[in-house]
Amino acid sequence: MNAEASTKRPGGRSTRVRTAVHSAAVALVAERGADQVTLPAVAQRAGVNSSSLYRRWGTVAALLADVAKHRGDVGAPPLVGDLRTDLENQAAWTLAELSLPGGIAFFRAEVAPDVDERHDGLRECLRRVSERFRPVLDTARERGDAPPPLERVLDRIVAPLYFRVVFSIPGTDEAYVRDLVAELLGKLQPEL
């Protein structure tokens, strides 16, 4: 066996291990809550040695932040070419992601005990959510529409969703999402 072949693992073992660990973490958070999950429990559920988790992630917070990062944009709704509909679809998808079992736990995991890690995690969270809405606004501009700035979308749509999910406020559903979008776009209309 040559040196190159011995350094690479065939068949994507690393990806399979990450997938198993991520699945185990999501299931355990849904069952127990993020504060009751340990790396040894995740390792046992995933069928891997816990030393692998300590070596790769180090902490449950780091593992859950990695899960959040790799959940990424799976299932993102396609753009339909209408600003209101595209904003509603992206906002509803964001709400659905946050509302999944363990969904908000992965957001909370990015608030690590270390201040620098916390800031990095929160910046990454903001980057990911911004990248969900940026194409909607860019596409609208390309069509000649005048969409709101990204910062306003984050303030008027995304922030209320996170707030309401974090604090489990009833009535946070797709109708609420549509109301947020309507209010934002209504304020963009010129006064007659």
PDB file of C-alpha atoms in Angstrom:
ATOM      1  CA  MET A   1       0.000   0.000   0.000  1.00  0.00           C
ATOM      2  CA  ASN A   2       1.474   3.399  -0.935  1.00  0.00           C
ATOM      3  CA  ALA A   3       1.698   6.350   1.469  1.00  0.00           C
ATOM      4  CA  GLU A   4      -1.153   8.273  -0.177  1.00  0.00           C
ATOM      5  CA  ALA A   5      -3.541   5.331  -0.001  1.00  0.00           C
ATOM      6  CA  SER A   6      -2.771   4.805   3.672  1.00  0.00           C
ATOM      7  CA  THR A   7      -3.618   8.435   4.592  1.00  0.00           C
ATOM      8  CA  LYS A   8      -7.024   8.553   2.913  1.00  0.00           C
ATOM      9  CA  ARG A   9      -9.966   6.545   4.102  1.00  0.00           C
ATOM     10  CA  PRO A  10     -11.829   4.908   1.230  1.00  0.00           C
ATOM     11  CA  GLY A  11     -15.577   5.186   0.851  1.00  0.00           C
ATOM     12  CA  GLY A  12     -16.115   8.365   2.814  1.00  0.00           C
ATOM     13  CA  ARG A  13     -15.886   6.841   6.301  1.00  0.00           C
ATOM     14  CA  SER A  14     -15.469  10.283   7.822  1.00  0.00           C
ATOM     15  CA  THR A  15     -18.713  11.441   6.206  1.00  0.00           C
ATOM     16  CA  ARG A  16     -20.546   8.320   7.362  1.00  0.00           C
ATOM     17  CA  VAL A  17     -19.308   8.825  10.927  1.00  0.00           C
ATOM     18  CA  ARG A  18     -20.313  12.511  10.899  1.00  0.00           C
ATOM     19  CA  THR A  19     -23.754  11.607   9.555  1.00  0.00           C
ATOM     20  CA  ALA A  20     -24.251   8.932  12.233  1.00  0.00           C
ATOM     21  CA  VAL A  21     -23.064  11.271  14.990  1.00  0.00           C
ATOM     22  CA  HIS A  22     -25.231  14.149  13.746  1.00  0.00           C
ATOM     23  CA  SER A  23     -28.292  11.875  13.540  1.00  0.00           C
ATOM     24  CA  ALA A  24     -27.641  10.571  17.042  1.00  0.00           C
ATOM     25  CA  ALA A  25     -27.218  14.110  18.403  1.00  0.00           C
ATOM     26  CA  VAL A  26     -30.466  15.306  16.803  1.00  0.00           C
ATOM     27  CA  ALA A  27     -32.380  12.304  18.164  1.00  0.00           C
ATOM     28  CA  LEU A  28     -30.971  12.709  21.669  1.00  0.00           C
ATOM     29  CA  VAL A  29     -31.676  16.446  21.779  1.00  0.00           C
ATOM     30  CA  ALA A  30     -35.254  15.747  20.691  1.00  0.00           C
ATOM     31  CA  GLU A  31     -35.630  13.054  23.362  1.00  0.00           C
ATOM     32  CA  ARG A  32     -33.792  14.644  26.291  1.00  0.00           C
ATOM     33  CA  GLY A  33     -33.158  18.299  25.548  1.00  0.00           C
ATOM     34  CA  ALA A  34     -29.758  19.761  24.683  1.00  0.00           C
ATOM     35  CA  ASP A  35     -28.725  20.272  28.291  1.00  0.00           C
ATOM     36  CA  GLN A  36     -29.064  16.516  28.983  1.00  0.00           C
ATOM     37  CA  VAL A  37     -26.981  15.304  26.038  1.00  0.00           C
ATOM     38  CA  THR A  38     -23.424  14.078  26.574  1.00  0.00           C
ATOM     39  CA  LEU A  39     -20.748  13.117  24.071  1.00  0.00           C
ATOM     40  CA  PRO A  40     -20.594   9.529  25.412  1.00  0.00           C
ATOM     41  CA  ALA A  41     -24.379   9.181  24.920  1.00  0.00           C
ATOM     42  CA  VAL A  42     -24.106  10.491  21.359  1.00  0.00           C
ATOM     43  CA  ALA A  43     -21.186   8.144  20.674  1.00  0.00           C
ATOM     44  CA  GLN A  44     -23.102   5.161  22.008  1.00  0.00           C
ATOM     45  CA  ARG A  45     -26.191   6.015  19.916  1.00  0.00           C
ATOM     46  CA  ALA A  46     -24.021   6.542  16.806  1.00  0.00           C
ATOM     47  CA  GLY A  47     -22.042   3.346  17.370  1.00  0.00           C
ATOM     48  CA  VAL A  48     -18.655   5.062  17.519  1.00  0.00           C
ATOM     49  CA  ASN A  49     -16.004   5.464  20.195  1.00  0.00           C
ATOM     50  CA  SER A  50     -16.530   8.514  22.392  1.00  0.00           C
ATOM     51  CA  SER A  51     -12.841   9.412  22.092  1.00  0.00           C
ATOM     52  CA  SER A  52     -13.545  10.168  18.417  1.00  0.00           C
ATOM     53  CA  LEU A  53     -16.155  12.738  19.428  1.00  0.00           C
ATOM     54  CA  TYR A  54     -13.891  14.342  22.010  1.00  0.00           C
ATOM     55  CA  ARG A  55     -11.063  14.505  19.469  1.00  0.00           C
ATOM     56  CA  ARG A  56     -13.213  15.931  16.664  1.00  0.00           C
ATOM     57  CA  TRP A  57     -15.655  18.204  18.535  1.00  0.00           C
ATOM     58  CA  GLY A  58     -14.467  18.430  22.123  1.00  0.00           C
ATOM     59  CA  THR A  59     -17.801  19.573  23.587  1.00  0.00           C
ATOM     60  CA  VAL A  60     -21.508  19.015  23.067  1.00  0.00           C
ATOM     61  CA  ALA A  61     -21.855  22.720  22.167  1.00  0.00           C
ATOM     62  CA  ALA A  62     -19.249  22.361  19.411  1.00  0.00           C
ATOM     63  CA  LEU A  63     -20.953  19.211  18.117  1.00  0.00           C
ATOM     64  CA  LEU A  64     -24.389  20.864  18.048  1.00  0.00           C
ATOM     65  CA  ALA A  65     -22.938  23.937  16.335  1.00  0.00           C
ATOM     66  CA  ASP A  66     -21.483  21.595  13.690  1.00  0.00           C
ATOM     67  CA  VAL A  67     -24.879  19.922  13.304  1.00  0.00           C
ATOM     68  CA  ALA A  68     -26.487  23.341  12.825  1.00  0.00           C
ATOM     69  CA  LYS A  69     -23.833  24.303  10.275  1.00  0.00           C
ATOM     70  CA  HIS A  70     -24.258  21.112   8.249  1.00  0.00           C
ATOM     71  CA  ARG A  71     -28.039  21.151   8.380  1.00  0.00           C
ATOM     72  CA  GLY A  72     -27.479  24.110   6.100  1.00  0.00           C
ATOM     73  CA  ASP A  73     -29.949  24.704   3.373  1.00  0.00           C
ATOM     74  CA  VAL A  74     -31.324  21.207   2.967  1.00  0.00           C
ATOM     75  CA  GLY A  75     -34.891  21.541   1.741  1.00  0.00           C
ATOM     76  CA  ALA A  76     -34.628  25.231   0.869  1.00  0.00           C
ATOM     77  CA  PRO A  77     -37.689  26.397  -1.060  1.00  0.00           C
ATOM     78  CA  PRO A  78     -37.002  27.448  -4.641  1.00  0.00           C
ATOM     79  CA  LEU A  79     -37.504  31.072  -5.617  1.00  0.00           C
ATOM     80  CA  VAL A  80     -40.757  31.642  -7.509  1.00  0.00           C
ATOM     81  CA  GLY A  81     -40.055  35.189  -8.664  1.00  0.00           C
ATOM     82  CA  ASP A  82     -42.477  37.101  -6.448  1.00  0.00           C
ATOM     83  CA  LEU A  83     -40.927  39.078  -3.582  1.00  0.00           C
ATOM     84  CA  ARG A  84     -43.787  38.523  -1.127  1.00  0.00           C
ATOM     85  CA  THR A  85     -44.057  34.799  -1.837  1.00  0.00           C
ATOM     86  CA  ASP A  86     -40.297  34.260  -1.758  1.00  0.00           C
ATOM     87  CA  LEU A  87     -39.951  36.114   1.559  1.00  0.00           C
ATOM     88  CA  GLU A  88     -42.864  34.147   3.011  1.00  0.00           C
ATOM     89  CA  ASN A  89     -41.375  30.849   1.805  1.00  0.00           C
ATOM     90  CA  GLN A  90     -37.927  31.591   3.234  1.00  0.00           C
ATOM     91  CA  ALA A  91     -39.392  32.803   6.528  1.00  0.00           C
ATOM     92  CA  ALA A  92     -41.686  29.758   6.807  1.00  0.00           C
ATOM     93  CA  TRP A  93     -38.722  27.478   6.077  1.00  0.00           C
ATOM     94  CA  THR A  94     -36.655  29.264   8.752  1.00  0.00           C
ATOM     95  CA  LEU A  95     -39.492  28.839  11.249  1.00  0.00           C
ATOM     96  CA  ALA A  96     -39.841  25.151  10.339  1.00  0.00           C
ATOM     97  CA  GLU A  97     -36.095  24.594  10.814  1.00  0.00           C
ATOM     98  CA  LEU A  98     -36.148  26.307  14.208  1.00  0.00           C
ATOM     99  CA  SER A  99     -39.228  24.323  15.215  1.00  0.00           C
ATOM    100  CA  LEU A 100     -37.801  20.889  14.365  1.00  0.00           C
ATOM    101  CA  PRO A 101     -37.076  18.678  17.357  1.00  0.00           C
ATOM    102  CA  GLY A 102     -33.845  20.132  18.663  1.00  0.00           C
ATOM    103  CA  GLY A 103     -33.950  22.966  16.119  1.00  0.00           C
ATOM    104  CA  ILE A 104     -33.620  25.814  18.562  1.00  0.00           C
ATOM    105  CA  ALA A 105     -31.226  23.737  20.658  1.00  0.00           C
ATOM    106  CA  PHE A 106     -28.768  23.911  17.779  1.00  0.00           C
ATOM    107  CA  PHE A 107     -29.103  27.675  17.714  1.00  0.00           C
ATOM    108  CA  ARG A 108     -28.575  27.792  21.475  1.00  0.00           C
ATOM    109  CA  ALA A 109     -25.525  25.546  21.121  1.00  0.00           C
ATOM    110  CA  GLU A 110     -23.862  28.326  19.198  1.00  0.00           C
ATOM    111  CA  VAL A 111     -24.004  30.358  22.397  1.00  0.00           C
ATOM    112  CA  ALA A 112     -20.967  28.603  23.853  1.00  0.00           C
ATOM    113  CA  PRO A 113     -19.598  29.272  27.343  1.00  0.00           C
ATOM    114  CA  ASP A 114     -16.426  30.853  25.908  1.00  0.00           C
ATOM    115  CA  VAL A 115     -17.063  34.474  24.822  1.00  0.00           C
ATOM    116  CA  ASP A 116     -14.966  34.231  21.646  1.00  0.00           C
ATOM    117  CA  GLU A 117     -16.628  30.936  20.671  1.00  0.00           C
ATOM    118  CA  ARG A 118     -20.025  32.502  21.397  1.00  0.00           C
ATOM    119  CA  HIS A 119     -19.317  35.477  19.148  1.00  0.00           C
ATOM    120  CA  ASP A 120     -18.013  33.198  16.391  1.00  0.00           C
ATOM    121  CA  GLY A 121     -21.087  30.969  16.683  1.00  0.00           C
ATOM    122  CA  LEU A 122     -23.503  33.877  16.617  1.00  0.00           C
ATOM    123  CA  ARG A 123     -21.736  35.435  13.617  1.00  0.00           C
ATOM    124  CA  GLU A 124     -21.967  32.096  11.810  1.00  0.00           C
ATOM    125  CA  CYS A 125     -25.669  31.842  12.659  1.00  0.00           C
ATOM    126  CA  LEU A 126     -26.242  35.355  11.312  1.00  0.00           C
ATOM    127  CA  ARG A 127     -24.264  34.558   8.164  1.00  0.00           C
ATOM    128  CA  ARG A 128     -26.298  31.409   7.499  1.00  0.00           C
ATOM    129  CA  VAL A 129     -29.669  33.067   7.996  1.00  0.00           C
ATOM    130  CA  SER A 130     -28.577  36.067   5.909  1.00  0.00           C
ATOM    131  CA  GLU A 131     -27.616  33.734   3.073  1.00  0.00           C
ATOM    132  CA  ARG A 132     -31.158  32.356   3.101  1.00  0.00           C
ATOM    133  CA  PHE A 133     -32.685  35.757   2.367  1.00  0.00           C
ATOM    134  CA  ARG A 134     -29.980  37.424   0.262  1.00  0.00           C
ATOM    135  CA  PRO A 135     -30.929  35.563  -2.980  1.00  0.00           C
ATOM    136  CA  VAL A 136     -34.572  36.608  -2.538  1.00  0.00           C
ATOM    137  CA  LEU A 137     -33.577  40.278  -2.343  1.00  0.00           C
ATOM    138  CA  ASP A 138     -30.953  40.050  -5.100  1.00  0.00           C
ATOM    139  CA  THR A 139     -33.395  38.345  -7.471  1.00  0.00           C
ATOM    140  CA  ALA A 140     -36.061  40.972  -6.731  1.00  0.00           C
ATOM    141  CA  ARG A 141     -33.547  43.765  -7.489  1.00  0.00           C
ATOM    142  CA  GLU A 142     -32.599  42.040 -10.764  1.00  0.00           C
ATOM    143  CA  ARG A 143     -36.302  42.028 -11.728  1.00  0.00           C
ATOM    144  CA  GLY A 144     -36.447  45.781 -11.104  1.00  0.00           C
ATOM    145  CA  ASP A 145     -38.280  45.569  -7.766  1.00  0.00           C
ATOM    146  CA  ALA A 146     -37.218  47.647  -4.763  1.00  0.00           C
ATOM    147  CA  PRO A 147     -36.872  45.084  -1.967  1.00  0.00           C
ATOM    148  CA  PRO A 148     -36.085  46.097   1.604  1.00  0.00           C
ATOM    149  CA  PRO A 149     -32.460  45.981   2.737  1.00  0.00           C
ATOM    150  CA  LEU A 150     -31.287  42.685   4.207  1.00  0.00           C
ATOM    151  CA  GLU A 151     -30.853  44.297   7.633  1.00  0.00           C
ATOM    152  CA  ARG A 152     -34.533  45.257   7.679  1.00  0.00           C
ATOM    153  CA  VAL A 153     -35.560  41.708   6.717  1.00  0.00           C
ATOM    154  CA  LEU A 154     -33.445  40.388   9.576  1.00  0.00           C
ATOM    155  CA  ASP A 155     -34.940  42.926  12.017  1.00  0.00           C
ATOM    156  CA  ARG A 156     -38.583  42.597  10.946  1.00  0.00           C
ATOM    157  CA  ILE A 157     -38.881  38.925   9.970  1.00  0.00           C
ATOM    158  CA  VAL A 158     -36.005  36.805  11.253  1.00  0.00           C
ATOM    159  CA  ALA A 159     -35.519  38.368  14.705  1.00  0.00           C
ATOM    160  CA  PRO A 160     -39.194  38.004  15.696  1.00  0.00           C
ATOM    161  CA  LEU A 161     -39.160  34.349  14.582  1.00  0.00           C
ATOM    162  CA  TYR A 162     -36.092  33.533  16.658  1.00  0.00           C
ATOM    163  CA  PHE A 163     -37.474  35.444  19.630  1.00  0.00           C
ATOM    164  CA  ARG A 164     -40.844  33.726  19.519  1.00  0.00           C
ATOM    165  CA  VAL A 165     -39.366  30.234  19.065  1.00  0.00           C
ATOM    166  CA  VAL A 166     -36.773  30.736  21.826  1.00  0.00           C
ATOM    167  CA  PHE A 167     -39.504  31.837  24.246  1.00  0.00           C
ATOM    168  CA  SER A 168     -42.137  29.355  22.965  1.00  0.00           C
ATOM    169  CA  ILE A 169     -44.700  32.062  22.238  1.00  0.00           C
ATOM    170  CA  PRO A 170     -47.962  30.543  20.970  1.00  0.00           C
ATOM    171  CA  GLY A 171     -49.256  31.517  17.556  1.00  0.00           C
ATOM    172  CA  THR A 172     -45.866  31.393  15.863  1.00  0.00           C
ATOM    173  CA  ASP A 173     -46.975  29.734  12.653  1.00  0.00           C
ATOM    174  CA  GLU A 174     -47.187  30.343   8.910  1.00  0.00           C
ATOM    175  CA  ALA A 175     -49.987  32.884   9.373  1.00  0.00           C
ATOM    176  CA  TYR A 176     -47.677  34.837  11.670  1.00  0.00           C
ATOM    177  CA  VAL A 177     -44.940  34.606   9.017  1.00  0.00           C
ATOM    178  CA  ARG A 178     -47.297  36.015   6.373  1.00  0.00           C
ATOM    179  CA  ASP A 179     -48.246  38.864   8.715  1.00  0.00           C
ATOM    180  CA  LEU A 180     -44.572  39.737   9.282  1.00  0.00           C
ATOM    181  CA  VAL A 181     -43.907  39.838   5.549  1.00  0.00           C
ATOM    182  CA  ALA A 182     -47.064  41.837   4.828  1.00  0.00           C
ATOM    183  CA  GLU A 183     -46.154  44.370   7.510  1.00  0.00           C
ATOM    184  CA  LEU A 184     -42.618  44.731   6.165  1.00  0.00           C
ATOM    185  CA  LEU A 185     -43.709  45.096   2.556  1.00  0.00           C
ATOM    186  CA  GLY A 186     -46.618  47.357   3.499  1.00  0.00           C
ATOM    187  CA  LYS A 187     -44.173  49.813   5.038  1.00  0.00           C
ATOM    188  CA  LEU A 188     -42.285  49.897   1.739  1.00  0.00           C
ATOM    189  CA  GLN A 189     -45.338  51.135  -0.157  1.00  0.00           C
ATOM    190  CA  PRO A 190     -45.317  54.893  -0.744  1.00  0.00           C
ATOM    191  CA  GLU A 191     -47.982  56.887   1.093  1.00  0.00           C
ATOM    192  CA  LEU A 192     -50.782  58.072  -1.206  1.00  0.00           C
TER     193      LEU A 192
END
